[in-house]
Coordinates of C-alpha atoms and ligand atoms in Angstrom, one line a residue:
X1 CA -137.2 29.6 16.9
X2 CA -134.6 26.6 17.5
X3 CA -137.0 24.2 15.9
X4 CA -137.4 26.8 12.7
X5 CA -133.4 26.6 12.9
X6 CA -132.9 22.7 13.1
X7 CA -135.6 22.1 10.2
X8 CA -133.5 24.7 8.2
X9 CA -129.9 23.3 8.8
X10 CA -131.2 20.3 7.9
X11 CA -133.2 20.9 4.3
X12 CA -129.6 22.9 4.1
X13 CA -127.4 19.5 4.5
X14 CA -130.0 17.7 2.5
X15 CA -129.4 20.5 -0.5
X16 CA -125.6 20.1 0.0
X17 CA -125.7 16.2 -0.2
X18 CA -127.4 16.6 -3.2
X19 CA -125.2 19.0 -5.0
X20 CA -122.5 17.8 -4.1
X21 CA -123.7 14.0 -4.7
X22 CA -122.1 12.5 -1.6
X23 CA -123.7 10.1 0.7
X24 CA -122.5 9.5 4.5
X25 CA -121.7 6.2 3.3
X26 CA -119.8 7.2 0.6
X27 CA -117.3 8.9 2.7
X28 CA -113.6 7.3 3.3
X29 CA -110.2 8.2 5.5
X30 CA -108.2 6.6 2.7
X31 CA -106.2 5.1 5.2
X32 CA -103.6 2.0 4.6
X33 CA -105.9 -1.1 5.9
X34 CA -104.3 -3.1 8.7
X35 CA -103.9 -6.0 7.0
X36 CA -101.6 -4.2 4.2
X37 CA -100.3 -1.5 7.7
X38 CA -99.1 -4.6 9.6
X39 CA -97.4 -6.4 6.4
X40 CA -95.7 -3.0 5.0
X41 CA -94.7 -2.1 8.9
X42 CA -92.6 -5.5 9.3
X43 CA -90.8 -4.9 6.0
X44 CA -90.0 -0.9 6.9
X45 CA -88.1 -2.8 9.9
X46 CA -86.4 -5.7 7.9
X47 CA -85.1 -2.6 5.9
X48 CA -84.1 -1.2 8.7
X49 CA -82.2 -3.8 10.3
X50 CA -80.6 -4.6 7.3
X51 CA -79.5 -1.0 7.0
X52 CA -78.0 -0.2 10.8
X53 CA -76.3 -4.3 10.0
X54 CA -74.7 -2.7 6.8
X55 CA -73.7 0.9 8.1
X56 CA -70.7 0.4 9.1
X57 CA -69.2 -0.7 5.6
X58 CA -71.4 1.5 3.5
X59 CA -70.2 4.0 0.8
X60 CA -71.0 7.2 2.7
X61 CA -72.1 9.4 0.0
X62 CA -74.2 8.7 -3.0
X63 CA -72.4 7.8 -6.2
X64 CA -74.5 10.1 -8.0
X65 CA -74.1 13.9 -8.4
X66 CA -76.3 16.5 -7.8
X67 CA -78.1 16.8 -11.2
X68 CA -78.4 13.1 -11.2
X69 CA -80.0 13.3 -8.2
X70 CA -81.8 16.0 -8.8
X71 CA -83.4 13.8 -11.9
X72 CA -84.5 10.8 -9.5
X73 CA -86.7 13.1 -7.9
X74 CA -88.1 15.2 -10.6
X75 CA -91.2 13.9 -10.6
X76 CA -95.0 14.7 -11.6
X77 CA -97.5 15.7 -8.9
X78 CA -99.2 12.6 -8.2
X79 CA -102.9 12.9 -9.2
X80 CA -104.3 9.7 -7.9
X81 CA -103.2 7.7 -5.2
X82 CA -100.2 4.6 -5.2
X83 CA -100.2 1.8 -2.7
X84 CA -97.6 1.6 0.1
X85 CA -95.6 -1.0 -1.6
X86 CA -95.0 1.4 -4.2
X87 CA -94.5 4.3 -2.4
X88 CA -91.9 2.0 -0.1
X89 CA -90.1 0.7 -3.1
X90 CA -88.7 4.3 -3.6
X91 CA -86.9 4.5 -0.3
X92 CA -84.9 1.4 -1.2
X93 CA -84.6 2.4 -5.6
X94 CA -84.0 6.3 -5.4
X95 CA -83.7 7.7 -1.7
X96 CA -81.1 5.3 0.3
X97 CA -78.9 5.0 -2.5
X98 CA -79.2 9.4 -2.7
X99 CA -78.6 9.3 0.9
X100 CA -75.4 11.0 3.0
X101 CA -74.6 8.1 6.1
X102 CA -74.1 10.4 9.0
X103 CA -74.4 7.0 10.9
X104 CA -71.1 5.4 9.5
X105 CA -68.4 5.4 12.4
X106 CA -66.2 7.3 9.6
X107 CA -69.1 10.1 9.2
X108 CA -66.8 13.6 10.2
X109 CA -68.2 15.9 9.1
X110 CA -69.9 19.6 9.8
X111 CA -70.8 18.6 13.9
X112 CA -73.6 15.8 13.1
X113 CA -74.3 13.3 15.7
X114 CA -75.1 9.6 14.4
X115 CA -78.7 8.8 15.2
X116 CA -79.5 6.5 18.1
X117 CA -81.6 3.2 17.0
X118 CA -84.0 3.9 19.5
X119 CA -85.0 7.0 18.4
X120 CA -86.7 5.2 15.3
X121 CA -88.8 3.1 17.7
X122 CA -89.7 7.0 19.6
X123 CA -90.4 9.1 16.0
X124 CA -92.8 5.9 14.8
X125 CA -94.6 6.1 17.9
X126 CA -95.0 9.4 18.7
X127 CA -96.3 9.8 14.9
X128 CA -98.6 7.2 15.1
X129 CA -100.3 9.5 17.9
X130 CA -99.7 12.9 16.4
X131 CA -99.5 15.1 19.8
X132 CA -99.2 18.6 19.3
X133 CA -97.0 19.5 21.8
X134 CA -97.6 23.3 21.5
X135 CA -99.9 23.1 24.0
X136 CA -100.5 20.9 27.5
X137 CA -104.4 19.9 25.8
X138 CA -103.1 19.1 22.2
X139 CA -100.1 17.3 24.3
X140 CA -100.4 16.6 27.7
X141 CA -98.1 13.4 27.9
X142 CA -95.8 14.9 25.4
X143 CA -95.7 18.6 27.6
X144 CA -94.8 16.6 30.8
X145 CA -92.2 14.1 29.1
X146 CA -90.3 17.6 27.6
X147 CA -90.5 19.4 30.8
X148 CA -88.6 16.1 32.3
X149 CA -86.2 16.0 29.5
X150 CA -85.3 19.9 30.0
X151 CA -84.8 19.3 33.9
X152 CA -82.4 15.4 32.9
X153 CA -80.5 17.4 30.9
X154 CA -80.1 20.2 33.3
X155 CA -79.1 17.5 35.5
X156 CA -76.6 16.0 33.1
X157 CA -74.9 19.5 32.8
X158 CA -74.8 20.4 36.2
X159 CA -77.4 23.1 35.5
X160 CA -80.5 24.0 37.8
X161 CA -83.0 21.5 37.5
X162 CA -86.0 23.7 37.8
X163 CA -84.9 25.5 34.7
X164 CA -87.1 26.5 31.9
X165 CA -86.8 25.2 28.2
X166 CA -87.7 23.4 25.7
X167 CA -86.6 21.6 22.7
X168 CA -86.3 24.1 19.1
X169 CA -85.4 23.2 15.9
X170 CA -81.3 23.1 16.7
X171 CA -78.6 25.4 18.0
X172 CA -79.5 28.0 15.7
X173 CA -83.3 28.5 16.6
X174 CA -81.6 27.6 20.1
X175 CA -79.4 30.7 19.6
X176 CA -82.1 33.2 18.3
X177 CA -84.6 32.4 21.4
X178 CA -81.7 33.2 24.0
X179 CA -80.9 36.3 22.3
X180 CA -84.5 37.5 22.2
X181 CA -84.7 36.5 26.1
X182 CA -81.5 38.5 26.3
X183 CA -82.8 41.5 24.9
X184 CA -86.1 41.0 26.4
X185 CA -85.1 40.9 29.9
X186 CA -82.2 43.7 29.2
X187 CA -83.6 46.2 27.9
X188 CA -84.8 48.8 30.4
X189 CA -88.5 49.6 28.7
X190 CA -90.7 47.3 27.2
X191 CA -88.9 45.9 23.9
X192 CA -92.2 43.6 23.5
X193 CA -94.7 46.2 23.5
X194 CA -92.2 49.5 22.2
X195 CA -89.9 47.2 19.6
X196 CA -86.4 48.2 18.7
X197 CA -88.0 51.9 17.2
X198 CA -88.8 53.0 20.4
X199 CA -87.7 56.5 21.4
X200 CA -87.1 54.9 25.2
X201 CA -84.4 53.1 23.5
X202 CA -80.9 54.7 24.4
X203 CA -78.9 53.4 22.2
X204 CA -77.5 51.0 20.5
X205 CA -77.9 47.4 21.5
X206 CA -74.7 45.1 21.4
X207 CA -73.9 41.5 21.6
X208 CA -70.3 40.2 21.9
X209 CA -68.9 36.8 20.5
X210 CA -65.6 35.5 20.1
X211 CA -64.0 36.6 16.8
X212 CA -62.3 33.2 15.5
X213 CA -64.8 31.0 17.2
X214 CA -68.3 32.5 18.0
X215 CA -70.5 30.9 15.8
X216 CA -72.2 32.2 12.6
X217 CA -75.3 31.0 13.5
X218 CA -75.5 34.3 15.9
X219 CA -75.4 36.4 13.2
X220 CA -77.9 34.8 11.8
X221 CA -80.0 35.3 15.0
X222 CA -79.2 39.0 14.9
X223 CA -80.5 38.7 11.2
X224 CA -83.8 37.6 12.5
X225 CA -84.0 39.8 15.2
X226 CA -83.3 42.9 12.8
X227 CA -80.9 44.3 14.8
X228 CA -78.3 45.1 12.7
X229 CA -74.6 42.8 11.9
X230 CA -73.2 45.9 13.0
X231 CA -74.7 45.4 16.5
X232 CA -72.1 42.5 16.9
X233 CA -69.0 42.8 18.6
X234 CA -66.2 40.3 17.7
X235 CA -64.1 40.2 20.6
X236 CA -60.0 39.3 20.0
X237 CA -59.1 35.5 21.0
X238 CA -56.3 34.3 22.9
X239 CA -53.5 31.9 21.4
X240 CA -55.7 28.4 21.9
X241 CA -58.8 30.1 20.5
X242 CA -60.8 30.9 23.4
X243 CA -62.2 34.5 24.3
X244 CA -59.8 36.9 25.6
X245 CA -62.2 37.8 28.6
X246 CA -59.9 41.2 29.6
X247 CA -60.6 42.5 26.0
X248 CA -64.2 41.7 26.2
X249 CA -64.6 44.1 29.4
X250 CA -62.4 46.6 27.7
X251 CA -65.2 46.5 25.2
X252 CA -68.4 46.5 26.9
X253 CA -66.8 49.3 29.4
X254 CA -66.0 51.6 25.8
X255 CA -69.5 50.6 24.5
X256 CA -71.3 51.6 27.7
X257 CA -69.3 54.7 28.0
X258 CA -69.9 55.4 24.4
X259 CA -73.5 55.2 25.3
X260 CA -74.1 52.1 23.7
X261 CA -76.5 49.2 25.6
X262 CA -74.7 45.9 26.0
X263 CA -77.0 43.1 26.5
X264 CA -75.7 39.3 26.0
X265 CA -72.3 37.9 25.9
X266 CA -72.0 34.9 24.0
X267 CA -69.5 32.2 25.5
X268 CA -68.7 29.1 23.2
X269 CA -69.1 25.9 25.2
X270 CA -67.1 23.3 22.1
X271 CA -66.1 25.7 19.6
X272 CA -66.8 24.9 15.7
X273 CA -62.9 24.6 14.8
X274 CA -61.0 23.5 17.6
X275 CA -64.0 22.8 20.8
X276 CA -62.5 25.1 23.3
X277 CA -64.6 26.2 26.1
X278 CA -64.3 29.3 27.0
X279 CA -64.0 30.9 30.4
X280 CA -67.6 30.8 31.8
X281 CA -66.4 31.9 34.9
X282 CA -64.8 35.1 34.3
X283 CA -67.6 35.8 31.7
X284 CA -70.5 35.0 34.3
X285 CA -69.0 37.7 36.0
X286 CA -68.2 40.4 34.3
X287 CA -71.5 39.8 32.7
X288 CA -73.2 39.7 36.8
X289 CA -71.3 43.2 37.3
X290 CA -72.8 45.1 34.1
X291 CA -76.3 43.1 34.2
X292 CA -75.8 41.7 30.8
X293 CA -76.8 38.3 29.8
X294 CA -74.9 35.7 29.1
X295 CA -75.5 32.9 26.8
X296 CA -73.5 30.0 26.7
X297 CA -73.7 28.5 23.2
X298 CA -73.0 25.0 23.8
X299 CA -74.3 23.8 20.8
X300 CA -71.3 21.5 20.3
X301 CA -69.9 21.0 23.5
X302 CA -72.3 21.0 26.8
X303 CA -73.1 17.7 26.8
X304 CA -69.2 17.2 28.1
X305 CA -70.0 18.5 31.2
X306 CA -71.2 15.4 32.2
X307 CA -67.9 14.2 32.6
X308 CA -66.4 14.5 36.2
X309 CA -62.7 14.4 34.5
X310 CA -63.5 17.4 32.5
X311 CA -65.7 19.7 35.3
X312 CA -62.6 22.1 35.1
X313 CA -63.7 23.2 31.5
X314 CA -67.1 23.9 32.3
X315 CA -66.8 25.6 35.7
X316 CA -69.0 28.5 35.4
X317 CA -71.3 27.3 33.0
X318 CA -74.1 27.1 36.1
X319 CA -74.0 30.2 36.2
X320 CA -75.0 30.7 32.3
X321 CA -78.5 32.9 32.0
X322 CA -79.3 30.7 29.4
X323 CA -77.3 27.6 27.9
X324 CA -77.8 26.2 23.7
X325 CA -77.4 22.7 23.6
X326 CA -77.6 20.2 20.7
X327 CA -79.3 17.0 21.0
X328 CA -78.6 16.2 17.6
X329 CA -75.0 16.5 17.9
X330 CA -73.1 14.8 21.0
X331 CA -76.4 13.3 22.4
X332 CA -76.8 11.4 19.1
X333 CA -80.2 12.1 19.1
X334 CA -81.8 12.1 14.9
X335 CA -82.7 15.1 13.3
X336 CA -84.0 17.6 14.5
X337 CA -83.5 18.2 17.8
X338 CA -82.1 21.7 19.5
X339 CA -82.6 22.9 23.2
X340 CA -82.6 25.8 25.1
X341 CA -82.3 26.2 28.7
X342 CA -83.0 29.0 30.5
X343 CA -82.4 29.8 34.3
X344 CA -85.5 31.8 34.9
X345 CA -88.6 29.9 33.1
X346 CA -90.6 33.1 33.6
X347 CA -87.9 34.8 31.7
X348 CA -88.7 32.6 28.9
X349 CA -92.7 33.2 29.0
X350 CA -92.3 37.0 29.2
X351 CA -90.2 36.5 25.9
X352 CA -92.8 34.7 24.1
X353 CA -95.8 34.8 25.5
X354 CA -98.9 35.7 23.7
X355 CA -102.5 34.7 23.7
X356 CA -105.8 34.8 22.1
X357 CA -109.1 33.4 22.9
X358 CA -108.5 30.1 20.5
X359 CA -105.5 29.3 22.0
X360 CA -106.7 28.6 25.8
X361 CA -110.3 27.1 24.2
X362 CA -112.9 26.0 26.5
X363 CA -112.1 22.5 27.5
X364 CA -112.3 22.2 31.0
X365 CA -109.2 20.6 32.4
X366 CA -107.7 21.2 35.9
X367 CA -104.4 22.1 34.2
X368 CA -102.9 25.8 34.7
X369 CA -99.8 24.6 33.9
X370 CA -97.3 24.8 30.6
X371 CA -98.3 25.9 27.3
X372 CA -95.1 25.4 25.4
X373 CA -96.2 27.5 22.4
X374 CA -96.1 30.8 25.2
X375 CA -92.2 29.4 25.7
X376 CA -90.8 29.8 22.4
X377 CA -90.8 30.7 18.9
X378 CA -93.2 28.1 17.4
X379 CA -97.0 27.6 18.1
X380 CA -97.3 23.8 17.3
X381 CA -94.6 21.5 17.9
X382 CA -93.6 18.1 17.2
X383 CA -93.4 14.9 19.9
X384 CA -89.5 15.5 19.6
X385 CA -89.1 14.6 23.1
X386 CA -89.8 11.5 22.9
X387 CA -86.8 10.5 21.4
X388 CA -84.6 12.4 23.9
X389 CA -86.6 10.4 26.5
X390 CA -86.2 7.0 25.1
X391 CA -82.4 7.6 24.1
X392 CA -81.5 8.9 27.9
X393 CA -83.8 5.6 29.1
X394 CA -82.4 3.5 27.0
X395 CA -78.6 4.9 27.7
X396 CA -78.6 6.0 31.2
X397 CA -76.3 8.4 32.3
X398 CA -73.8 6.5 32.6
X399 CA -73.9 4.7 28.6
X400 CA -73.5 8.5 27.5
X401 CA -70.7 9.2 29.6
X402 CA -69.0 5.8 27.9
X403 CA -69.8 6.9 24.7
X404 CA -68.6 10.6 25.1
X405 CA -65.4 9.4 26.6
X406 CA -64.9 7.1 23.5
X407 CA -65.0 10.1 21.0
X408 CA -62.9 11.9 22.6
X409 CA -60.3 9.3 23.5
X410 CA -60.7 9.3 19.4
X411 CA -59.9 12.9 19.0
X412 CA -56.9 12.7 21.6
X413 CA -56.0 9.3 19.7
X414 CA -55.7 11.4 16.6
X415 CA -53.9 14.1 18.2
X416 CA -51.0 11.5 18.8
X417 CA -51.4 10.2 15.5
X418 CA -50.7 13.7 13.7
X419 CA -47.9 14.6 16.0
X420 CA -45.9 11.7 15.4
X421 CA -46.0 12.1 11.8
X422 CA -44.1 14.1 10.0
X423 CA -45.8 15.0 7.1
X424 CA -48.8 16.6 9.5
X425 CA -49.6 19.2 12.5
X426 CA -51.7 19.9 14.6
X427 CA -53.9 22.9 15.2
X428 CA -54.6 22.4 18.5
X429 CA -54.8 19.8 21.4
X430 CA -58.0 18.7 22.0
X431 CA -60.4 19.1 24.5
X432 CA -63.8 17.5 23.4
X433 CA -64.7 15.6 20.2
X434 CA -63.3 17.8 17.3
X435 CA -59.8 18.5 16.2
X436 CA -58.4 20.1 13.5
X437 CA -54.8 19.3 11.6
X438 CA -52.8 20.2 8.9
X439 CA -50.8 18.2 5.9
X440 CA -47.7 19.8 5.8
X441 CA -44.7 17.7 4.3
X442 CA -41.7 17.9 6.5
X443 CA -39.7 18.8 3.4
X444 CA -41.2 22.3 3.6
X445 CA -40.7 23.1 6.8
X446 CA -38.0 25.4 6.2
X447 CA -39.4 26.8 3.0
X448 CA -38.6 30.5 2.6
X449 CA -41.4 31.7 0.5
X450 CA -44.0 31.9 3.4
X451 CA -47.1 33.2 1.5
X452 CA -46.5 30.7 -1.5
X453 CA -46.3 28.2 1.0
X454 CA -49.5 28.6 2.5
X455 CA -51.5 28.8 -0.4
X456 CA -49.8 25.9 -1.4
X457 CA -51.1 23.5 2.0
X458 CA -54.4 25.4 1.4
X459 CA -55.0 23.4 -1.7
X460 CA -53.4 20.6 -1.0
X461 CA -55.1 20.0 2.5
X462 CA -58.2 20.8 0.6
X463 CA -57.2 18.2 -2.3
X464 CA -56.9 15.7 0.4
X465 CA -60.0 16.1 1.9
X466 CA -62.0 15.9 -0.8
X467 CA -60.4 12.7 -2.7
X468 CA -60.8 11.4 0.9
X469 CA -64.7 11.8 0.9
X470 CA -65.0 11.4 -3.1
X471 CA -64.2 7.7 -2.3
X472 CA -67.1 7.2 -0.1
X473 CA -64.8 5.6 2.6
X474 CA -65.0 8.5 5.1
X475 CA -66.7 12.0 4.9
X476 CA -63.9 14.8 6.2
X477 CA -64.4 18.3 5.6
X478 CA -62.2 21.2 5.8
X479 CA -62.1 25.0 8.1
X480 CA -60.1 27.5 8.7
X481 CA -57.9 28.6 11.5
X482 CA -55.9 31.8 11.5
X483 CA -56.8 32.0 7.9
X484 CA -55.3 28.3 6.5
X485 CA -57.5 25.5 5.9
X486 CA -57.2 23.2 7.7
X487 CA -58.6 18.9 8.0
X488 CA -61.4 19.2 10.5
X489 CA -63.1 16.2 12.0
X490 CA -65.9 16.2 14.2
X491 CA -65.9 12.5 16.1
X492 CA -69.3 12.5 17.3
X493 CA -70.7 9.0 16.0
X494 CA -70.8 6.8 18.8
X495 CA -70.2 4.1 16.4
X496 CA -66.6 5.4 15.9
X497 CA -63.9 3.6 17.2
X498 CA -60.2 3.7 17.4
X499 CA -59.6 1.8 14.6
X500 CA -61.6 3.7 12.5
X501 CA -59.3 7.1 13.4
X502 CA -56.8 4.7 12.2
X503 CA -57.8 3.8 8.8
X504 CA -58.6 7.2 8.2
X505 CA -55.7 8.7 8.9
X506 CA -54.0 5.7 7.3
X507 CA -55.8 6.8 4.2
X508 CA -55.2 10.6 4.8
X509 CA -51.0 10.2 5.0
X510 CA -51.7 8.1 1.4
X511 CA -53.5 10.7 -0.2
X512 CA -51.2 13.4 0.9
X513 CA -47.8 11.2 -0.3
X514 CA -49.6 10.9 -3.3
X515 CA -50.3 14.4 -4.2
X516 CA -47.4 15.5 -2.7
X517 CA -45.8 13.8 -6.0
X518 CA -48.4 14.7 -8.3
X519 CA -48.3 18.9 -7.5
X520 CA -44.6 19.5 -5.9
X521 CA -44.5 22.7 -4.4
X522 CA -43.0 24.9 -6.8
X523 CA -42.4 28.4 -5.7
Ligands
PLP1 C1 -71.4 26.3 18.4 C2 -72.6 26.1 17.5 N1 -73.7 26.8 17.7 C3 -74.8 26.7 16.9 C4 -74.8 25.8 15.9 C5 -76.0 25.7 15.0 O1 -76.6 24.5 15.3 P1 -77.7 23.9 14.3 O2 -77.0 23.5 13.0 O3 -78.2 22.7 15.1 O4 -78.8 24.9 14.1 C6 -73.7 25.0 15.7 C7 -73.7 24.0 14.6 O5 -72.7 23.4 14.3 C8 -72.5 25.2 16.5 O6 -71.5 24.4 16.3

């Protein structure tokens, strides 16, 4: 019977080779050579050197606009192959030169960290190897290094080591896994099995977030999670922009009496705007007394509480359910790199756990250990660790406490800056690394027509900015606080320096003199 089957297979493969005329010996990888790897691999990092040598004076954005750029890359599908040298050519002729420099010490904008150079070394390597760190047998060094990155970072915060967690996408995906794990572990029937159209449900499920300041990358997690914008609570701030915590109760304590099924508050830990932190403490326990979860989003700002000097803000936060951090902001950590920590680990699992007979396999190992693919959204998973690994190596503890301290001794620097001129105010004092300000010639000070006024440093704060970051000098953006725009920058390079706040603002008091002349206010 088996030898009827082997003689059959085989006249099979003998049929195939012939119809599809391909020998054994005709078959290729169509990989680089060695030779050609080795030579093309020493140029990538002659490129490279010469580019972190020249980042600090680079233009920051590309000279081109957006249809131009567009054209570079409008190109045919390749139908047969180039060589590397080609290929490589277009990094230097039509990518770098189409490029944004979130690496230049004068890079402000949105809240992107600046890349550490050892993170290229880390992304090379752990692509050479190609681990799947989904799962402990497509992974196994790359499962153990994450685990230890989740419990360092824990560490770093002043979070329980033995956490669970993992590493996602960024604060968003970050964001949308706590929220599940929220409801998940809420709800009181089984939202896994049942869903949200259950008739066990009771009511309406809520989540609360600071109006001016809670991020609008939880409404996009409520998106995902289909449960409705309306489902979000925005709870009133208090004068610096942190959540009024007696308001919040008064909420939840309406919402539960109104039937309604509270399940996660979401604290900001570095707000987007201004980088308050909220009150953790009082949240962590009005959250304790009504067995709702609460989420710090910390996206921006966690990594602070590494700092001894600023342990006041983050009191509390240890006792966060879950915590968002951002790896790729004030860790400096390259794109992507997100994490979530989660007190309970088996909190996690029962959020995402699932499994099928292809998934555990039959290879026999002696591991019973961690699949990260039953810990979070995704099945397979990048080596992204390995660059969080290297980067905390490489730095120490102590290297990113110098290098936090430096950005915000930049924001506070700015701070002064702004509040001894008299053509700009500030927002806000800061706390961490971001600070907000506004152009606002001492001339009108004591204008009468108020809402004139304000349209009128809308634009003009706006105009500023952007001939600012037209001239490829710095990159500044804009926000709003209380409804005016404001000049926002987010000082997480760690390439930034005092200087650098100096020339800017240098540059920003210029601009704004110089419109000032060009568009007087006129009422
Ligand atoms: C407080 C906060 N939460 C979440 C996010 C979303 O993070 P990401 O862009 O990494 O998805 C951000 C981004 O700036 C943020 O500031």
């Amino acid at each position: 019977m088996f030898q009827l089957l082997f003689f059959n297979l085989a006249s099979y493969s003998n049929d195939f080779m012939k119809k599809n005329s391909i020998s054994e010996d005709e078959f290729e990888n169509l990989d680089i050579d060695p030779v050609t790897f080795k030579k093309i691999g020493y140029e990538v990092i002659d490129a490279i050197t010469e580019y972190y040598s020249t980042i600090c004076d680079r233009r920051i954005i590309s000279q081109n606009n957006s249809k131009e750029i567009e054209k570079v890359f409008n190109q045919q599908l390749p139908i047969t192959g180039q060589s590397p040298a080609e290929i490589l050519d277009e990094w230097k002729t039509a990518i770098l030169p189409n490029a944004t420099h979130l690496g230049s010490p004068r890079y402000f904008g949105f809240v992107n960290g600046s890349g550490t150079m050892i993170s290229v070394f880390a992304d090379a390597l752990a692509t050479s190897v190609n681990m799947n760190a989904g799962g402990w047998k497509a992974g196994p060094a790359a499962t153990e290094i994450e685990r230890r990155c989740i419990s360092w970072i824990a560490d770093l915060i002043g979070y329980q080591v033995d956490c669970g967690g993992l590493f996602l996408g960024g604060g968003m995906i970050a964001n949308f896994a706590a929220l599940l794990t929220a409801l998940r572990n809420t709800a009181d029937y089984n939202t896994t099995e049942e869903g949200l159209q259950s008739e066990m449900k009771k009511g309406k499920f809520i989540v609360y977030m600071s109006d001016h300041e809670g991020h609008i990358s939880i409404v996009k997690a409520v998106d995902m999670m289909n449960l409705g914008r309306a489902s979000i609570r925005r709870v009133p701030s208090n004068n610096d922009l942190t959540m009024d915590t007696s308001a919040l109760k008064n909420m939840i304590d309406a919402d539960i009496k109104d039937g309604k099924v509270p399940f996660c508050v979401i604290a900001q830990v570095g707000s987007i705007n201004v980088g308050v932190v909220d009150d953790l403490e009082n949240i962590a326990g009005i959250c304790s007394e009504r067995n709702i979860w609460f989420h710090a989003d910390g996206a921006c700002g966690a990594f602070g509480a590494m700092l001894p000097e600023k342990a006041h803000l983050y009191k509390g936060l240890d006792k966060a359910d879950s915590v968002t951090l951002d790896p790729h902001k004030w860790l400096y950590i390259p794109y992507e790199c997100g994490c979530l920590l989660v007190k309970d680990h088996e909190k996690l699992r029962r959020t995402f756990s699932i499994s099928a007979p292809y998934l555990q396999g039959t290879l026999p190992t002696d591991y019973n250990g961690l699949d990260y693919f039953e810990y979070g959204p995704q099945m397979s998973r990048g080596f992204n660790a390995l660059k969080v690994w290297m980067s905390i190596k490489y730095y120490g503890k102590e290297g990113y406490q110098k290098l936090l301290r430096q950005n915000i001794l930049c924001a506070e620097h700015l701070h002064n800056l702004v509040k001894n001129s008299p053509d700009f105010v500030p927002m806000h004092q800061p706390q961490l690394f971001i600070f907000s300000f506004r152009f606002f010639p001492h001339e009108l000070k004591d204008v009468a027509e108020v809402t004139q006024l304000n349209s009128y440093l809308d634009n003009m704060n706006q105009k500023i900015t952007d001939e600012i970051t037209a001239t490829g000098f710095a990159f500044i953006m804009t926000s709003k606080i209380s409804g005016h725009v404001v000049i926002r920058l987010s000082i997480c390079s760690h390439r930034t320096t005092l200087k650098d706040i100096e020339q800017v603002f240098e540059k920003l008091k210029q601009v704004g003199e110089k419109l000032y002349k060009e568009i007087p206010f006129a009422p």
